[in-house]
Each structure stands twice: as C-alpha cells, then as structure tokens.
Coordinates of C-alpha atoms and ligand atoms in Angstrom, one line a residue:
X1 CA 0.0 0.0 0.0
X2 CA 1.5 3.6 -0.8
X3 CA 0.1 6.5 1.2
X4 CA 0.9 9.9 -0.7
X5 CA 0.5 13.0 1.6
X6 CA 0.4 16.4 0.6
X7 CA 2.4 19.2 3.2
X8 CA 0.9 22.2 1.0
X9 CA 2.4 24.3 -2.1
X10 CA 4.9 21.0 -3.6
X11 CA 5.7 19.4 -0.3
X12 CA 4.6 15.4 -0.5
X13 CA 5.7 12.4 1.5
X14 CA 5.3 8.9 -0.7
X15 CA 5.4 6.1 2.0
X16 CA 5.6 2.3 1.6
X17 CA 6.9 -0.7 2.9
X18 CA 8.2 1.5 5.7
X19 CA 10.3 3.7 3.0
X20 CA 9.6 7.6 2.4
X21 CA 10.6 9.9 0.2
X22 CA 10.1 13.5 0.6
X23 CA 9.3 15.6 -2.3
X24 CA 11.0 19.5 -2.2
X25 CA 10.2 19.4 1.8
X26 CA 8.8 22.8 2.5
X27 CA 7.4 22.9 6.0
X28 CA 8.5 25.1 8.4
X29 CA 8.1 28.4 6.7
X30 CA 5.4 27.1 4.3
X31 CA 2.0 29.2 5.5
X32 CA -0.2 25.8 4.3
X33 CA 2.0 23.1 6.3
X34 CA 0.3 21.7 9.1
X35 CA 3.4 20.3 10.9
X36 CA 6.9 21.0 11.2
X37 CA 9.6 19.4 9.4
X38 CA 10.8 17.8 12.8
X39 CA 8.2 15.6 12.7
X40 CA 8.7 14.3 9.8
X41 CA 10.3 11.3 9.1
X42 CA 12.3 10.9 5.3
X43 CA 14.8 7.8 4.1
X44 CA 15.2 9.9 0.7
X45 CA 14.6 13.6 -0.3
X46 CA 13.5 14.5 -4.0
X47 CA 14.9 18.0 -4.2
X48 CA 13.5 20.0 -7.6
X49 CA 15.3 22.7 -7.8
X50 CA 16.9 25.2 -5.3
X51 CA 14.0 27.7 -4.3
X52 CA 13.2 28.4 -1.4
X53 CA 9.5 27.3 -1.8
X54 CA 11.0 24.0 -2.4
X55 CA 14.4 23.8 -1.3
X56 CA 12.5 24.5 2.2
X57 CA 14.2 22.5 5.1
X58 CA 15.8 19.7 2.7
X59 CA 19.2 20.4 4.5
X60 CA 18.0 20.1 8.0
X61 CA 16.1 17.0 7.5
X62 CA 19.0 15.3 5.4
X63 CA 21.5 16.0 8.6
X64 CA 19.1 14.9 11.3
X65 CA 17.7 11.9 9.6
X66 CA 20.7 10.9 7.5
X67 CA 18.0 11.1 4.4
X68 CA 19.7 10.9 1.1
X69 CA 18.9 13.5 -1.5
X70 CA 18.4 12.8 -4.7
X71 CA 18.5 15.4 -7.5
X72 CA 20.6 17.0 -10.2
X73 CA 24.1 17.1 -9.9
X74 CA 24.9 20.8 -9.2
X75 CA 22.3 20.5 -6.5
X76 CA 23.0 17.2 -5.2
X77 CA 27.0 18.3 -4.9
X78 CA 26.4 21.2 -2.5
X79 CA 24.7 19.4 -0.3
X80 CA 27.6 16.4 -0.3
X81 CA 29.8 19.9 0.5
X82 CA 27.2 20.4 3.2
X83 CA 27.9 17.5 4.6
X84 CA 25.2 15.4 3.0
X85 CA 24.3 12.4 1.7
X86 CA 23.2 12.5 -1.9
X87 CA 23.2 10.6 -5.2
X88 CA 23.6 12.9 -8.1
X89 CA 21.5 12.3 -11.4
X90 CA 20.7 14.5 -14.7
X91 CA 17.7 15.1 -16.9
X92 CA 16.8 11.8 -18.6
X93 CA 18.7 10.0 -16.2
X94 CA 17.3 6.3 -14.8
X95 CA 18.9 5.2 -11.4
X96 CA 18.2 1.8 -8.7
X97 CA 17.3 2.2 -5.5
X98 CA 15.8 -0.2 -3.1
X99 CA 12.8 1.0 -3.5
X100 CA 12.7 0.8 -7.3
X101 CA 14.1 3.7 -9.8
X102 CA 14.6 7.7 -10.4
X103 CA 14.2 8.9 -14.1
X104 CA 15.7 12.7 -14.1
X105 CA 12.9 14.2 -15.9
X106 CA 13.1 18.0 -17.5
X107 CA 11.1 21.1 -16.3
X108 CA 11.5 24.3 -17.7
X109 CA 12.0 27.1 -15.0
X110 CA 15.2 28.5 -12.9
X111 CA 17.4 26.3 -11.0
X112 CA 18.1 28.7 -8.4
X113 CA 21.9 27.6 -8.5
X114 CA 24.5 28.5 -10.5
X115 CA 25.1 25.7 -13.8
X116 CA 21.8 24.4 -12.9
X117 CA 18.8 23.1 -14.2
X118 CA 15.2 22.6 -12.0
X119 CA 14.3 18.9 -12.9
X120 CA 11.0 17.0 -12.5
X121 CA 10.9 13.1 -11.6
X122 CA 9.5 9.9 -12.4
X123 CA 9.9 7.5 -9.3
X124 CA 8.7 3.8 -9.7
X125 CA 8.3 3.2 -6.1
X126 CA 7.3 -0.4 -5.3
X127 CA 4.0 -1.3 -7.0
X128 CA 3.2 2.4 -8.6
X129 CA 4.7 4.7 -11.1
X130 CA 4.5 8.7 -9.6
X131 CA 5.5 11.7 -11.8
X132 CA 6.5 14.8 -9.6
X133 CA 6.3 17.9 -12.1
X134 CA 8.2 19.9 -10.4
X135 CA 7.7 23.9 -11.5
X136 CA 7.3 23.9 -14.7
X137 CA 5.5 25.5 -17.7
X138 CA 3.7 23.1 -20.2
X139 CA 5.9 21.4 -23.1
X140 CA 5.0 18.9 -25.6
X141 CA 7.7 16.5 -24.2
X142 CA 5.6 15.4 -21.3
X143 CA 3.5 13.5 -23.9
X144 CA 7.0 11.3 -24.5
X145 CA 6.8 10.8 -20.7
X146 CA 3.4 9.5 -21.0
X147 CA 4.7 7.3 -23.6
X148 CA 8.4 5.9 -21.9
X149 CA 6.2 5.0 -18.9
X150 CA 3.1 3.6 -17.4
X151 CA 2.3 6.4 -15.3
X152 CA 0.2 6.0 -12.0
X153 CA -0.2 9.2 -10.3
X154 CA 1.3 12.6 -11.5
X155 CA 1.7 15.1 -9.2
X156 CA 1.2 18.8 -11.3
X157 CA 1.0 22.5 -10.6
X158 CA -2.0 24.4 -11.7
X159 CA -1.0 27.9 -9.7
X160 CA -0.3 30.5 -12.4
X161 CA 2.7 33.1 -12.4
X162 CA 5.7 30.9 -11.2
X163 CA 4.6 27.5 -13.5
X164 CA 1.6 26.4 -15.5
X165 CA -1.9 27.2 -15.0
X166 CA -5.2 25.2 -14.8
X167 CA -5.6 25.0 -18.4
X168 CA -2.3 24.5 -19.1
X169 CA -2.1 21.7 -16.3
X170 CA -5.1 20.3 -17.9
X171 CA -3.5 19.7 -21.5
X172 CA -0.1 18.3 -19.2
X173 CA -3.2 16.3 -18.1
X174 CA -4.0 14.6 -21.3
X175 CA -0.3 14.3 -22.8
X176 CA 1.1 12.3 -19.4
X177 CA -2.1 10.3 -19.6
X178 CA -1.5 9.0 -15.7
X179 CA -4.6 7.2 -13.7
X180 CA -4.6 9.9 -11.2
X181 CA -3.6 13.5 -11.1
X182 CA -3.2 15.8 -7.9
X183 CA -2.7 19.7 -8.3
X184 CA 0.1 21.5 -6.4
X185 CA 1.5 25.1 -6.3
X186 CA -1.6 27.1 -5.5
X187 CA -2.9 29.0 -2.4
X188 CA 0.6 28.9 -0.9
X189 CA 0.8 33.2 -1.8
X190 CA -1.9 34.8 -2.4
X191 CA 0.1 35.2 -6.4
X192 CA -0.7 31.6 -6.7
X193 CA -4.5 32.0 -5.6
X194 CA -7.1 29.4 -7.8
X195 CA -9.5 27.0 -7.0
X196 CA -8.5 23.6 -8.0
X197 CA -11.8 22.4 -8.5
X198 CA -12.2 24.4 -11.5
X199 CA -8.9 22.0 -12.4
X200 CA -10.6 18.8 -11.6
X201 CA -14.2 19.6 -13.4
X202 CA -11.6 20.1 -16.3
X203 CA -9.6 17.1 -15.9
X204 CA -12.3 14.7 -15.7
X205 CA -14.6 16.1 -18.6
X206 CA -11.1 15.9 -20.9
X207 CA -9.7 13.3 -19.6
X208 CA -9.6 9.8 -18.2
X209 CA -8.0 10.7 -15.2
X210 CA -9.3 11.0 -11.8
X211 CA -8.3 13.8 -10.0
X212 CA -7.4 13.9 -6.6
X213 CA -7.7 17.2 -4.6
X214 CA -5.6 17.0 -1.3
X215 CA -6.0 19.4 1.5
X216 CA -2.8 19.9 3.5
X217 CA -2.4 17.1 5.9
X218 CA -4.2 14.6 3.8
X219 CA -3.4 11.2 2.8
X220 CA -4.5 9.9 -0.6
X221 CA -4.0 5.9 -1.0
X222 CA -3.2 4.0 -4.0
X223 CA -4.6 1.0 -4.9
X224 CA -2.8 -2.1 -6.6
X225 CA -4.1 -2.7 -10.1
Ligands
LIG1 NI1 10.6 27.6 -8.3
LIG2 MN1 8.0 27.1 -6.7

C-alpha cells in the first residue's frame, strides 16, 4: 500500500513498505503546512530545484535523519559539500534504489543555483509509477513521458505566475495520460490564488484521469491494479 500525503504548495511524503521519500520538503516556513519538518520522518529527499519554496528545510532534514537526497548534480553536490548524503542524477537519467528507480525528468523554470537546471521526476516506487512535475510550464515533451512509462499518479502545478496554469495543467493532463492527477503550487501566496476544482471539473470532462484534490495534511492511498 502507498500512502501519498500532501504538506501544501509541492511538499509530499510517498510512503511504503516503511520507506519515504520526501518531495522539495517545505514545511517550516510554508503558511499551508500543518506540521513542522521535525516531525517528519524521510529515508530519501527528491529536491526539484533550489527555491526556497521547495528547497524549504531539505538540509535540515538530510543532517538529522541521515535522508539521502536525490537530485541533479549541481544540487545534489552542494549538499555532499554540506555534509550530506546525496546521489547525483541528470535530466533523462534512470537510477536503482531499493525502493525501485529515479528517471531525471526536465522542467523548464530556474534552478536557483548557478550551472543548474530545476528537474521533475519519475519514481517507480514499489507497485506504482508517480511523476512529480516539479515547476514547470507546459511542453510537448511530457507527452514522451506519458509514452516511456506507465504512469500512476502525476503530481502537477496548476498555480499561475511561477509554472503552469489550470488550463495548461489540464493539456499536461492529457499528454502524461497517468490514472490519477493531484494539483500542487496554488494558495501557498496569495500570487498563486485558484481553486482547484475548477482544475478537476476540467480534468475529468477531458480526460480519463481522476483527480485527486488534497487538502494539506491529507493522505490519498493508491490501490494495486
Ligand atoms: Ni521555483
Ligand atoms: Mn515554486
């Protein structure tokens, strides 16, 4: 059983088999999260890119948990100078864990570190196949993603301004073609204000998708097919 929990903004813990991986862990200064990244607990950290929205309290978690992060290289080498564990990868990269594999996926939008790139990924994680978006803006590419991959959930940002909108997330939507979608990136600022049911009336009238709103704090479970 995997148990996907949303933190707020594009802060999620995937758990299974007593593994969890923390997606751009944004808690203690996120105004949505309803707990404080001490009380979390993470065996791997999926770090997008290096804002702060998302870059959040990966570094303190990593140290006090020993949590490996996974990202691209230019990230994933300041945090080894920090101190930290962390495997380095790059867009359309495919890596093993124990938990199953890390494809590197591309999103187009600032890296916040010098040389960098802000990445997306696609995690087979046990039974299920999750794509994590990251920021991005739409591109046609996502449809190969849909293609190189069997995708379960995929995890998208419908917020405006900083990444794509609902109509764009919508058309991302029907090009990753995943059983599920969940929004992210909205209501964090008031900059990112929509209502993301507008997204999943959308969604579900263009799409075979079910969409999965999350408030912060809630659990969605996936089912074995
Ligand atoms: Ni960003
Ligand atoms: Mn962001």
């Amino acid at each position: 059983m995997t148990k996907v929990t949303f933190y707020g903004h594009a802060c999620f813990n995937i758990e299974s088999n007593g593994t969890s991986l923390l997606f751009d862990p944004f808690f203690n200064d996120n105004p949505l999260s309803p707990c404080k990244a001490e009380e979390v607990k993470a065996d791997y950290i999926l770090l997008s890119h290096w804002h702060m929205d998302h870059l959040g309290d990966t570094l303190k978690i990593a140290k006090s948990q020993d949590a490996m992060v996974i990202s691209t290289f230019e990230i994933a080498t300041t945090c080894e100078s920090r101190g930290i564990r962390a495997h380095p990868m790059h867009l359309g990269g495919k890596h093993n864990f124990d938990f199953g594999y890390v494809r590197i996926t591309p999103a187009f939008h600032g890296s916040g570190i010098p040389g960098g790139h802000a990445c997306g990924f696609i995690v087979k994680f046990y039974d299920h196949v999750i794509y994590f978006s990251g920021d991005t803006c739409l591109f046609s590419d996502l449809k190969l993603l849909g293609q190189l991959e069997d995708i379960d959930l995929a995890i998208l940002p419908i917020g405006d301004n900083f990444t794509m909108g609902i109509p764009d997330a919508v058309m991302a939507t029907e090009m990753v073609s995943p059983r599920a979608v969940i929004p992210m990136h909205y209501n964090t600022f008031p900059v990112i204000e929509c209502n993301p049911e507008d997204f999943k009336e959308q969604v579900e009238k263009r799409t075979e998708a079910q969409c999965v709103i999350l408030a912060p704090g809630e659990t969605h479970q996936l089912s074995i097919e």
